[in-house]
mmCIF file of C-alpha atoms and ligand atoms in Angstrom:
data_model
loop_
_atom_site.group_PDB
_atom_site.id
_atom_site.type_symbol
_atom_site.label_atom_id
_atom_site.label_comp_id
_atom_site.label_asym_id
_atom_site.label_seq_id
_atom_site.Cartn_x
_atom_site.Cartn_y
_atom_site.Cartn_z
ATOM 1 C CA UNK A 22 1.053 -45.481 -12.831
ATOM 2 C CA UNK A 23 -1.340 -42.459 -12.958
ATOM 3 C CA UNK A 24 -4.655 -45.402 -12.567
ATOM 4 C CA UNK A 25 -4.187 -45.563 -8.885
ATOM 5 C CA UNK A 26 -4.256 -42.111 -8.366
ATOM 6 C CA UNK A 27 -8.054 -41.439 -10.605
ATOM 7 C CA UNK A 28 -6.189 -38.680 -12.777
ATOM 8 C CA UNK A 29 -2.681 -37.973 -13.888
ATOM 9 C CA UNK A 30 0.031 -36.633 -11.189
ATOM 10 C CA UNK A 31 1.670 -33.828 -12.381
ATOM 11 C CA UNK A 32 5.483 -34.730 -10.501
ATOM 12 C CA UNK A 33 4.889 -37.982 -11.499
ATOM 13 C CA UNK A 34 4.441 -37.102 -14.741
ATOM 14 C CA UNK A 35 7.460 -35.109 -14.854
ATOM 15 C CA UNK A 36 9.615 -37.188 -13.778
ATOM 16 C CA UNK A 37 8.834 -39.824 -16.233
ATOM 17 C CA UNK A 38 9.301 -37.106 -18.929
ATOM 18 C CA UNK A 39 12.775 -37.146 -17.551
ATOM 19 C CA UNK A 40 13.230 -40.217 -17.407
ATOM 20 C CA UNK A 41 12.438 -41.406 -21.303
ATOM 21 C CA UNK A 42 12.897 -38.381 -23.051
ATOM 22 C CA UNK A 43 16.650 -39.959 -24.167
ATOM 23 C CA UNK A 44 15.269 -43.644 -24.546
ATOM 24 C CA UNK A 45 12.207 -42.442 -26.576
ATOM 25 C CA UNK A 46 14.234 -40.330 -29.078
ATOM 26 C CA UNK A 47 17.133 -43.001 -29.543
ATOM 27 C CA UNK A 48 14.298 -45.099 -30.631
ATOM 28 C CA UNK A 49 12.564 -42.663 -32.793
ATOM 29 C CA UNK A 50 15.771 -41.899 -34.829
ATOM 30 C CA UNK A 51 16.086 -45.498 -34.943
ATOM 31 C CA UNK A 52 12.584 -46.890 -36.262
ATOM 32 C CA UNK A 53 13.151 -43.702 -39.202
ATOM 33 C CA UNK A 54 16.472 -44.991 -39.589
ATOM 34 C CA UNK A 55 18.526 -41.796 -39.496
ATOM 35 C CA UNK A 56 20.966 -40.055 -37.071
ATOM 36 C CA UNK A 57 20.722 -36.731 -34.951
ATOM 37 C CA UNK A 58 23.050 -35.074 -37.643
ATOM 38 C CA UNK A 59 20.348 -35.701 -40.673
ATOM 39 C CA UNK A 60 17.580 -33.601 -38.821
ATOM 40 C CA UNK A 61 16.477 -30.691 -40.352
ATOM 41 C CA UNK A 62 14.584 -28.900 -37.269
ATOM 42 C CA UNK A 63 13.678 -29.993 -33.640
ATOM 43 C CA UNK A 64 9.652 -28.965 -32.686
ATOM 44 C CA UNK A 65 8.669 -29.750 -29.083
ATOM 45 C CA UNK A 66 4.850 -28.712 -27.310
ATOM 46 C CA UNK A 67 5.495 -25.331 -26.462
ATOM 47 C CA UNK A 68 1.782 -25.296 -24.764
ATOM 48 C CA UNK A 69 -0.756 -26.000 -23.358
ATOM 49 C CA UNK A 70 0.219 -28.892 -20.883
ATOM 50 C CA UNK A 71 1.563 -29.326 -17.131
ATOM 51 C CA UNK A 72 4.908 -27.286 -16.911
ATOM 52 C CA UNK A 73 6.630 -29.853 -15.399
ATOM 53 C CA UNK A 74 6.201 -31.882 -18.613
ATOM 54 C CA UNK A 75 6.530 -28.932 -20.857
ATOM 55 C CA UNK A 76 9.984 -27.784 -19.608
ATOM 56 C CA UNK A 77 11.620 -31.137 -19.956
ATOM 57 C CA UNK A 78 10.472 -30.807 -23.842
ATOM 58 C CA UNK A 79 11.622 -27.598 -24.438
ATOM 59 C CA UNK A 80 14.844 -27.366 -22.956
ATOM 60 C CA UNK A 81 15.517 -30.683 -24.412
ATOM 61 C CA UNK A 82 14.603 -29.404 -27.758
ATOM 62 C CA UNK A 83 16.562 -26.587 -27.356
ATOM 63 C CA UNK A 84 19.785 -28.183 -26.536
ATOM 64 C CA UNK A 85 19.597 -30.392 -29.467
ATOM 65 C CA UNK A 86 18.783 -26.978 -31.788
ATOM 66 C CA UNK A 87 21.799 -25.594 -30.318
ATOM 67 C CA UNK A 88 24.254 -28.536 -30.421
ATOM 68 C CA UNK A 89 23.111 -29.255 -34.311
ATOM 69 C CA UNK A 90 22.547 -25.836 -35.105
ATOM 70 C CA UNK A 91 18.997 -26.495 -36.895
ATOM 71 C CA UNK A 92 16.024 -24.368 -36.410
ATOM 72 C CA UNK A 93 13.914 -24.795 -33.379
ATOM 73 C CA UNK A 94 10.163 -25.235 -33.813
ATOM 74 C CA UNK A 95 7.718 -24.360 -30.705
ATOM 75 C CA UNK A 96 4.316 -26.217 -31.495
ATOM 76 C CA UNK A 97 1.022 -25.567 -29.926
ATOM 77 C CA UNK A 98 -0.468 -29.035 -28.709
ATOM 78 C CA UNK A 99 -3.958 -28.032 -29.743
ATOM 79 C CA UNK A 100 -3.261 -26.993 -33.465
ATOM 80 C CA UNK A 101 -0.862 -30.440 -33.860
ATOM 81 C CA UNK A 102 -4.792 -32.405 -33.085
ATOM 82 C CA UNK A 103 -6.129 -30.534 -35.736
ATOM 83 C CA UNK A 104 -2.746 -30.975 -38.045
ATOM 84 C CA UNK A 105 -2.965 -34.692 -36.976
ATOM 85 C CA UNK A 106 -5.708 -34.739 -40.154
ATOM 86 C CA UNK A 107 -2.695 -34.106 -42.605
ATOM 87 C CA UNK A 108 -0.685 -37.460 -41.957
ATOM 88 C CA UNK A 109 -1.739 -39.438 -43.848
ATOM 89 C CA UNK A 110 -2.522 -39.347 -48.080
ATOM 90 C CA UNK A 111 -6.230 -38.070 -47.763
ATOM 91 C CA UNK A 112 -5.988 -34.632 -46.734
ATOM 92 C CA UNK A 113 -8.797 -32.162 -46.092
ATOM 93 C CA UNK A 114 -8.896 -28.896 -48.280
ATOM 94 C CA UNK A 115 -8.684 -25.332 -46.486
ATOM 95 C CA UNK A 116 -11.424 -23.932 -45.541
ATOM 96 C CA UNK A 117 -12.408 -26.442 -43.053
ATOM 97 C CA UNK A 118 -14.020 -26.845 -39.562
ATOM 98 C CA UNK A 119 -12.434 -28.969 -37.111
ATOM 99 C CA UNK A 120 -13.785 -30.388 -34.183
ATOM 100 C CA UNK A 121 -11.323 -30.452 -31.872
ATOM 101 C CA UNK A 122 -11.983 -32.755 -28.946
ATOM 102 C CA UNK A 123 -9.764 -33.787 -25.980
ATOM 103 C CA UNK A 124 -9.356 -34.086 -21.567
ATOM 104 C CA UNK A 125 -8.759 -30.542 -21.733
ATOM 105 C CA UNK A 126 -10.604 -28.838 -24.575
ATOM 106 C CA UNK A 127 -13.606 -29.092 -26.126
ATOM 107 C CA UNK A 128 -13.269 -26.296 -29.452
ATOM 108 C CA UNK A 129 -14.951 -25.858 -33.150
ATOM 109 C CA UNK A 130 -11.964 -24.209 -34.787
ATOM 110 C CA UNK A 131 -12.307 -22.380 -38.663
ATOM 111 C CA UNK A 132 -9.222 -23.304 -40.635
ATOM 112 C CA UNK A 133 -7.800 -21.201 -42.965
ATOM 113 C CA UNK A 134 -4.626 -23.031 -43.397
ATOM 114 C CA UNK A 135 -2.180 -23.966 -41.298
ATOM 115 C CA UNK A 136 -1.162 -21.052 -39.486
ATOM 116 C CA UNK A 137 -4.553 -19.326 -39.820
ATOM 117 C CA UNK A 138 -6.922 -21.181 -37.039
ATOM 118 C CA UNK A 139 -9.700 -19.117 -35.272
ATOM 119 C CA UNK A 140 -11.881 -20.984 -32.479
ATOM 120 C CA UNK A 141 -15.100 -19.829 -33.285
ATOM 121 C CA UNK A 142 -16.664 -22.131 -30.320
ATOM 122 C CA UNK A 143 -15.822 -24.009 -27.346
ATOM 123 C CA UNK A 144 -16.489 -25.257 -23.911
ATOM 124 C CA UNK A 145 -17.829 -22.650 -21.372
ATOM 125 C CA UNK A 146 -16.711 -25.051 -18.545
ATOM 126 C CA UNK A 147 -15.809 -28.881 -18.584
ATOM 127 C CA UNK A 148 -14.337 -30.265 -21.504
ATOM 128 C CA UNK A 149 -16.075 -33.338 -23.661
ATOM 129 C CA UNK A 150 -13.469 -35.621 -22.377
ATOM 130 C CA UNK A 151 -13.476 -34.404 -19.019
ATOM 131 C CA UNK A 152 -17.153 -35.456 -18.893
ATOM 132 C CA UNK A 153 -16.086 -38.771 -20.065
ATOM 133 C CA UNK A 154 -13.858 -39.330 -17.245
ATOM 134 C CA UNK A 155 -15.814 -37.890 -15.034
ATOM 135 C CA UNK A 156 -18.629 -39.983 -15.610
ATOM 136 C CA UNK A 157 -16.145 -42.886 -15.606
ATOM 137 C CA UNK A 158 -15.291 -42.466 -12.254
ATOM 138 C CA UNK A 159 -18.826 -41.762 -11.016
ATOM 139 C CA UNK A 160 -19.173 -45.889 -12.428
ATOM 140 C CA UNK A 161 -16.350 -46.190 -10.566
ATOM 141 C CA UNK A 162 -14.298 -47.407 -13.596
ATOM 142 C CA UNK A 163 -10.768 -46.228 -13.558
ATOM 143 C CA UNK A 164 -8.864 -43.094 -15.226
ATOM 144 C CA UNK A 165 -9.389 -42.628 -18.188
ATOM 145 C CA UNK A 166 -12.939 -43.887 -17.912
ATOM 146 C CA UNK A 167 -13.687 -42.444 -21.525
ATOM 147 C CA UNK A 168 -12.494 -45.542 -23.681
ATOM 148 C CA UNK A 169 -13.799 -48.038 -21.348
ATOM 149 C CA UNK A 170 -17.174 -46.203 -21.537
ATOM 150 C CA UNK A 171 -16.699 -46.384 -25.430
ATOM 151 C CA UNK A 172 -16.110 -50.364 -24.541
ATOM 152 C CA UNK A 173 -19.234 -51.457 -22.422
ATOM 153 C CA UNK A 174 -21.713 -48.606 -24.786
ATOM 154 C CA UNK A 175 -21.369 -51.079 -27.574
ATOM 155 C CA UNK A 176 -23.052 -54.008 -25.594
ATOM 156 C CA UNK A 177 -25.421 -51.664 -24.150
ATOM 157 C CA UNK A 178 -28.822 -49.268 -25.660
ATOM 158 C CA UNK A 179 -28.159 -45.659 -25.974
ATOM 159 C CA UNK A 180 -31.531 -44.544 -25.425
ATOM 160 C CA UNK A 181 -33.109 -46.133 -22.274
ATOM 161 C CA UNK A 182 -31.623 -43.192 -20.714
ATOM 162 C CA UNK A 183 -31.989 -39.658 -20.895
ATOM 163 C CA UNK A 184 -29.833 -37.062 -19.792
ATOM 164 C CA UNK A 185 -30.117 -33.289 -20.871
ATOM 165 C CA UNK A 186 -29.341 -31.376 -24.111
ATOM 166 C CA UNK A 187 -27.945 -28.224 -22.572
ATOM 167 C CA UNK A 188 -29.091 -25.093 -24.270
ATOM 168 C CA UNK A 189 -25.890 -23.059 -24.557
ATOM 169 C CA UNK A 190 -26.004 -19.898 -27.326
ATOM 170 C CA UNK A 191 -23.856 -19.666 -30.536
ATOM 171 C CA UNK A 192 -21.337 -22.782 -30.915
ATOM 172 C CA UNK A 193 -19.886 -22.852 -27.567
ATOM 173 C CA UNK A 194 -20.209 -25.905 -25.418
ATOM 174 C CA UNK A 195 -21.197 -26.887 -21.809
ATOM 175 C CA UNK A 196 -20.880 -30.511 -20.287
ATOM 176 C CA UNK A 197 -21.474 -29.773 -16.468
ATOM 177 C CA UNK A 198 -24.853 -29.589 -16.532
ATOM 178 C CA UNK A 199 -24.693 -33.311 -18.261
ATOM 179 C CA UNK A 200 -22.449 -34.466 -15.496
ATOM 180 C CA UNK A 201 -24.781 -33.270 -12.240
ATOM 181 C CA UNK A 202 -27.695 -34.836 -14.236
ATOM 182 C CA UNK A 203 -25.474 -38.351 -14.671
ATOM 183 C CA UNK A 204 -24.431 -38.063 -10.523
ATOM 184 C CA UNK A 205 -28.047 -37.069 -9.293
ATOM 185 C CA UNK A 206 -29.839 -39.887 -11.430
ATOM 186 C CA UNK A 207 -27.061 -42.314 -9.865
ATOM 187 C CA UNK A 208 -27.793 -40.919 -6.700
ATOM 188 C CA UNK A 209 -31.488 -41.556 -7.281
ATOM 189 C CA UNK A 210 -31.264 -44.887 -8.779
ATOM 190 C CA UNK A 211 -28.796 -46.393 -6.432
ATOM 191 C CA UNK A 212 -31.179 -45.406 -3.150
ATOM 192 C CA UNK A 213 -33.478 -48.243 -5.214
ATOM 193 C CA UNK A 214 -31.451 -50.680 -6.180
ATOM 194 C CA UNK A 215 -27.546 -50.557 -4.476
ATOM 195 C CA UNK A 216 -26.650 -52.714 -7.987
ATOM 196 C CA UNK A 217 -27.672 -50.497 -10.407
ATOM 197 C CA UNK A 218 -24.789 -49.544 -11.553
ATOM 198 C CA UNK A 219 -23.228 -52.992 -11.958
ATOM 199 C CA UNK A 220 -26.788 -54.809 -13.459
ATOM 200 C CA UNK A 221 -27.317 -51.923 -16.028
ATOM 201 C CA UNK A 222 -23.384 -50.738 -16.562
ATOM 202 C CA UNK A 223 -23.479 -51.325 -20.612
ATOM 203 C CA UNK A 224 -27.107 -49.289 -21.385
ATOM 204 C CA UNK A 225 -26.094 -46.320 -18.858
ATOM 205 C CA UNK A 226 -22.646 -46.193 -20.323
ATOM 206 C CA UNK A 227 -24.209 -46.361 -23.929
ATOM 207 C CA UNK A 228 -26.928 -43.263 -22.782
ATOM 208 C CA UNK A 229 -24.323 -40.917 -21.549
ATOM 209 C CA UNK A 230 -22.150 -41.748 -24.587
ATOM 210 C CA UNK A 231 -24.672 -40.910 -26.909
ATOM 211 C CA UNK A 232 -25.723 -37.664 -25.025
ATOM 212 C CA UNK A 233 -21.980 -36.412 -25.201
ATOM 213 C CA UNK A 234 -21.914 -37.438 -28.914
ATOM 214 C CA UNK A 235 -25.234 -35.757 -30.121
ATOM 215 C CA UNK A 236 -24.228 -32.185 -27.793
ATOM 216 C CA UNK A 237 -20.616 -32.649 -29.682
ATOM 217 C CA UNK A 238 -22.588 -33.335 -33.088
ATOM 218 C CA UNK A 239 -25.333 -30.903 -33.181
ATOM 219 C CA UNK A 240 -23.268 -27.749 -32.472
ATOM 220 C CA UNK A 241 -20.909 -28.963 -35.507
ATOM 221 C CA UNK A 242 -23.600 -29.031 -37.913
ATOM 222 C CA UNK A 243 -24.883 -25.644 -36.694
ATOM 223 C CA UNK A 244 -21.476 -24.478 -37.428
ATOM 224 C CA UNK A 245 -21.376 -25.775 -40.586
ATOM 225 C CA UNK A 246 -24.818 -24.257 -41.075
ATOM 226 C CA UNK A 247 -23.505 -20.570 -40.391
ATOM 227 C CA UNK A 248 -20.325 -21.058 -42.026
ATOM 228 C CA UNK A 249 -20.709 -22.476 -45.177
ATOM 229 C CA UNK A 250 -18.177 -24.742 -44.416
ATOM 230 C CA UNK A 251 -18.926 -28.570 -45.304
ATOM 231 C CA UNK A 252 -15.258 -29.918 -44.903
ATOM 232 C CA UNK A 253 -15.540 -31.340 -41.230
ATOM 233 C CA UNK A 254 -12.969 -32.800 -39.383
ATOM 234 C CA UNK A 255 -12.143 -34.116 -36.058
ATOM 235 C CA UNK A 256 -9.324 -34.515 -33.506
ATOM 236 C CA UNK A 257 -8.181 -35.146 -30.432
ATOM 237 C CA UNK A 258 -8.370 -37.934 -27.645
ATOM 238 C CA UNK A 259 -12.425 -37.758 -27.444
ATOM 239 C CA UNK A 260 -12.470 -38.561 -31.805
ATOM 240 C CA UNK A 261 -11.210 -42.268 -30.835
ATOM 241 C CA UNK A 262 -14.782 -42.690 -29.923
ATOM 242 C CA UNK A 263 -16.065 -45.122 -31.905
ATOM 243 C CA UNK A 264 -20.153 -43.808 -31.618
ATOM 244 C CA UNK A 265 -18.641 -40.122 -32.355
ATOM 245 C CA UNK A 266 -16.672 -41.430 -35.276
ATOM 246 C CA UNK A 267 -20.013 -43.231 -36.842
ATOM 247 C CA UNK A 268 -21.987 -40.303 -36.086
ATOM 248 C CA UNK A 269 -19.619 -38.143 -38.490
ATOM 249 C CA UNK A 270 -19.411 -40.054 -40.965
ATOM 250 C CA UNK A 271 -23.569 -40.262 -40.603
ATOM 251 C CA UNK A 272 -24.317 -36.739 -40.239
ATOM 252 C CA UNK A 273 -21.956 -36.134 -43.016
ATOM 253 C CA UNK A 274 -23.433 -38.169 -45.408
ATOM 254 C CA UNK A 275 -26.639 -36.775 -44.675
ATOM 255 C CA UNK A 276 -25.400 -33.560 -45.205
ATOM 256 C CA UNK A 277 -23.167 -33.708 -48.103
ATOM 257 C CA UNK A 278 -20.159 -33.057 -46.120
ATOM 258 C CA UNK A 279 -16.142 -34.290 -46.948
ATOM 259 C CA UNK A 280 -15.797 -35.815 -43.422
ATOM 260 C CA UNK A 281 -11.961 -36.898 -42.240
ATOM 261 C CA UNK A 282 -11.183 -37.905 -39.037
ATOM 262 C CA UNK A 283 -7.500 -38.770 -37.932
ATOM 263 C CA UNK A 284 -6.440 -42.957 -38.085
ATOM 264 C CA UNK A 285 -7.133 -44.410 -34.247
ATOM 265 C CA UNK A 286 -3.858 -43.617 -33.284
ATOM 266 C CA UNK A 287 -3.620 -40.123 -34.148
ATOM 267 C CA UNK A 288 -6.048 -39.092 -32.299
ATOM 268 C CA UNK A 289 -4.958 -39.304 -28.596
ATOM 269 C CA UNK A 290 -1.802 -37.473 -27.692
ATOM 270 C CA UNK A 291 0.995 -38.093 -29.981
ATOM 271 C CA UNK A 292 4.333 -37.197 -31.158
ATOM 272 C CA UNK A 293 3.502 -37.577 -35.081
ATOM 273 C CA UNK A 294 0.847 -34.818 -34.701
ATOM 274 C CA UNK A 295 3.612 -32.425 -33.449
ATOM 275 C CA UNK A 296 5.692 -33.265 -36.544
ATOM 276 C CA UNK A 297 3.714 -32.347 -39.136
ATOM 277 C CA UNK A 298 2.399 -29.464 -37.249
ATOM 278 C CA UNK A 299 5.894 -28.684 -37.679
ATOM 279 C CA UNK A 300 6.761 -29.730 -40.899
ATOM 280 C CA UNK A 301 4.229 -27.423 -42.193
ATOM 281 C CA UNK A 302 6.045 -24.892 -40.063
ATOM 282 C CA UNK A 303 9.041 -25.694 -41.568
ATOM 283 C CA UNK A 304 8.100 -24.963 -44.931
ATOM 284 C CA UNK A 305 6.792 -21.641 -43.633
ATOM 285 C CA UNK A 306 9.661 -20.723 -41.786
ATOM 286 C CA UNK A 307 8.146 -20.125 -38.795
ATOM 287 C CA UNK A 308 11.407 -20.966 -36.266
ATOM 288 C CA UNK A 309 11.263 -19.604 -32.937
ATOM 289 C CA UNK A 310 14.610 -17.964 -30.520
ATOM 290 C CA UNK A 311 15.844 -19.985 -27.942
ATOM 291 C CA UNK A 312 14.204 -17.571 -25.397
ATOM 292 C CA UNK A 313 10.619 -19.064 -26.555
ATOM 293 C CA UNK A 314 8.855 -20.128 -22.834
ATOM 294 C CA UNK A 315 7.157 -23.432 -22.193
ATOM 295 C CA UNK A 316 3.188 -22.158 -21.291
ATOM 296 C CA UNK A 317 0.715 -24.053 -19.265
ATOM 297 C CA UNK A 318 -2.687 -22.549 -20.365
ATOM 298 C CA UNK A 319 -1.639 -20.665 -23.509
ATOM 299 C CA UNK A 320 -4.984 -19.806 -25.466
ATOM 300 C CA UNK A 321 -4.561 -20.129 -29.154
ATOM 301 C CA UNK A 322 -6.772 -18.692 -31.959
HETATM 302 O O1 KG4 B 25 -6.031 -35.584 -26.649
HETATM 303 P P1 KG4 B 25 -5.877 -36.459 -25.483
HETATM 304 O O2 KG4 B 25 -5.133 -37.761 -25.667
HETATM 305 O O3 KG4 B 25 -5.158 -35.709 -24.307
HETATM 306 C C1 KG4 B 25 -5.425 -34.359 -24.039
HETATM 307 O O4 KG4 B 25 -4.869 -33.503 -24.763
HETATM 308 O O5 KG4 B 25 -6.266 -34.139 -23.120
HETATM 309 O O6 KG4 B 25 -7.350 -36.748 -24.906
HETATM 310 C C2 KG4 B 25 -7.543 -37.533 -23.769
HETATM 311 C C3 KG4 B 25 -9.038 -37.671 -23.547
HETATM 312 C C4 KG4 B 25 -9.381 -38.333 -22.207
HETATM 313 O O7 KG4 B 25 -10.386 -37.571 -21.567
HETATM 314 C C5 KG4 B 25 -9.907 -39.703 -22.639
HETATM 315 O O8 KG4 B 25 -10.870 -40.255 -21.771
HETATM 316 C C6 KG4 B 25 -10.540 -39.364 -23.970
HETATM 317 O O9 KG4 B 25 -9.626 -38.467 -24.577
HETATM 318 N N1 KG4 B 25 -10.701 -40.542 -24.832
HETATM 319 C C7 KG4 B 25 -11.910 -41.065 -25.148
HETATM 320 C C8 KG4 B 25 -11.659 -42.216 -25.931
HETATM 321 N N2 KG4 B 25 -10.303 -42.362 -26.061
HETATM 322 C C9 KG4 B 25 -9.740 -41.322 -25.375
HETATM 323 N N3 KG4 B 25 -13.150 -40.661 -24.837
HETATM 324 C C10 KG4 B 25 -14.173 -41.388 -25.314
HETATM 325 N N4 KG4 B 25 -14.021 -42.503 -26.065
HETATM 326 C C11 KG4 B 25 -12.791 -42.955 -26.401
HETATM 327 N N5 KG4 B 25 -12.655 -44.050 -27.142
HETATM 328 ZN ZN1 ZN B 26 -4.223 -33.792 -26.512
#
């Protein structure tokens, strides 16, 4: 629905929220096999999001807290990608670092456990999946261009093109230096040959792939470097990618790290990674009032 349009449509978006917010938990309480009255707590996404979204969530949530009389659980979306590393058995140990990776964000966050998260880095402007899409749409692939790119890269060669390592201090992040050098050498190229794009699609979506990858990867192993730290994980829509999920598992065998990175599924938005972000709030007791406000931009640390 949101293709046509090159980005998601916030009233659109809304109203579908509306629309299957009934449907999708009469199914959920189905495929677990249990009824509304054998819940123990509701969680929704609390923040960061578009409100429209949000609200139909939270007031949703809070009905159902009301009407059952069980706790109500407010859940920030970017500490449920990093949580999304407890669902299944193999479970990293506290302290870890976690590179958190999605449209939105782009953030190295210090774990402590699971209420004690500090983002000791992070984008100064456009996040690393933003620069996927981005780039995407500059091939004129649709939204969101960032597993399609992760498609043709395989059939293509990640280094017959170059594009620049920014040099950003500490652990924070920049990608829109990456993306004017991507739409000026398209520029460039296309003024020579009004095919380029189409005759060399798999090698230029394989270079700007690996460019995103080795900016992502080199600031986490500086982090580990100053931290100590050598439990690494990832999250987030951007850790479906398969080249970033290879070069974890590379870098960390090279450095002797414990490397975990969510299953596939996990890893782009998902409803699972809000319920263990809440179970673990659960067992904490960390329930909030009915007054709790849905939040667009909420930071988190
Ligand atoms: O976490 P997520 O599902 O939603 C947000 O919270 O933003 O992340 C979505 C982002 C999009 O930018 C999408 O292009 C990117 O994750 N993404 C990928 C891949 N799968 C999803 N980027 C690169 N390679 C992929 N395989
Ligand atoms: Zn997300």
């Amino acid at each position: 629905m949101h293709e046509s349009y090159g980005g998601v449509v916030p009233e659109l978006a809304s109203r579908a929220h509306m629309q299957n917010i009934v449907p999708v938990v009469d199914t959920a309480l189905q495929k677990a096999n249990c009824k509304l009255e054998d819940l123990d707590a509701i969680a929704f996404t609390q923040s960061p999001g578009l409100i429209g979204a949000l609200l139909v969530g939270a007031q949703f949530a809070k009905s159902l807290s009301l009407a059952l009389d069980i706790p109500l659980i407010a859940v920030h979306h970017m500490q449920a990608h990093v949580m999304a590393n407890f669902i299944d058995d193999s479970k990293p140990a506290f302290p870890f670092l976690c590179l958190t990776v999605s449209g939105g964000h782009t953030q190295i966050v210090l774990c402590h456990s699971p209420s004690d998260m500090n983002v000791i880095g992070e984008s100064i402007d456009d996040a690393a999946g933003e620069a996927f899409d981005k780039s995407a749409k500059m091939l004129g692939l649709p939204y969101p261009g960032g597993p399609l790119i992760d498609k043709y890269a395989r059939m293509g060669n990640p280094l017959r093109f170059n594009f620049p390592e920014p040099q950003i201090p500490e652990l924070d992040y920049s990608f829109s230096g990456v993306k004017t050098a991507i739409l000026y050498f398209l520029q460039e190229q296309k003024k020579q040959n009004e095919n380029f794009v189409e005759e060399n699609l798999a090698d230029i979506c394989a270079s700007i792939q690996e460019r995103i990858v080795t900016i992502l990867l080199n600031k986490l192993r500086k982090a580990s470097h100053q931290t100590g730290i050598t439990t690494i994980c990832l999250a987030g829509g951007v850790s479906a990618n398969s080249s970033l999920r290879k070069g974890l598992q590379n870098m960390g065998e090279k450095n002797n790290w414990s490397a975990f990175i969510p299953r596939f599924e996990y890893c782009t938005d998902n409803a699972a990674m809000i319920a263990i972000t809440a179970h673990y709030k659960f067992l904490a007791k960390e329930f909030s009032p009915l007054s709790v406000t849905s939040n667009a931009r909420a930071r988190w640390e």
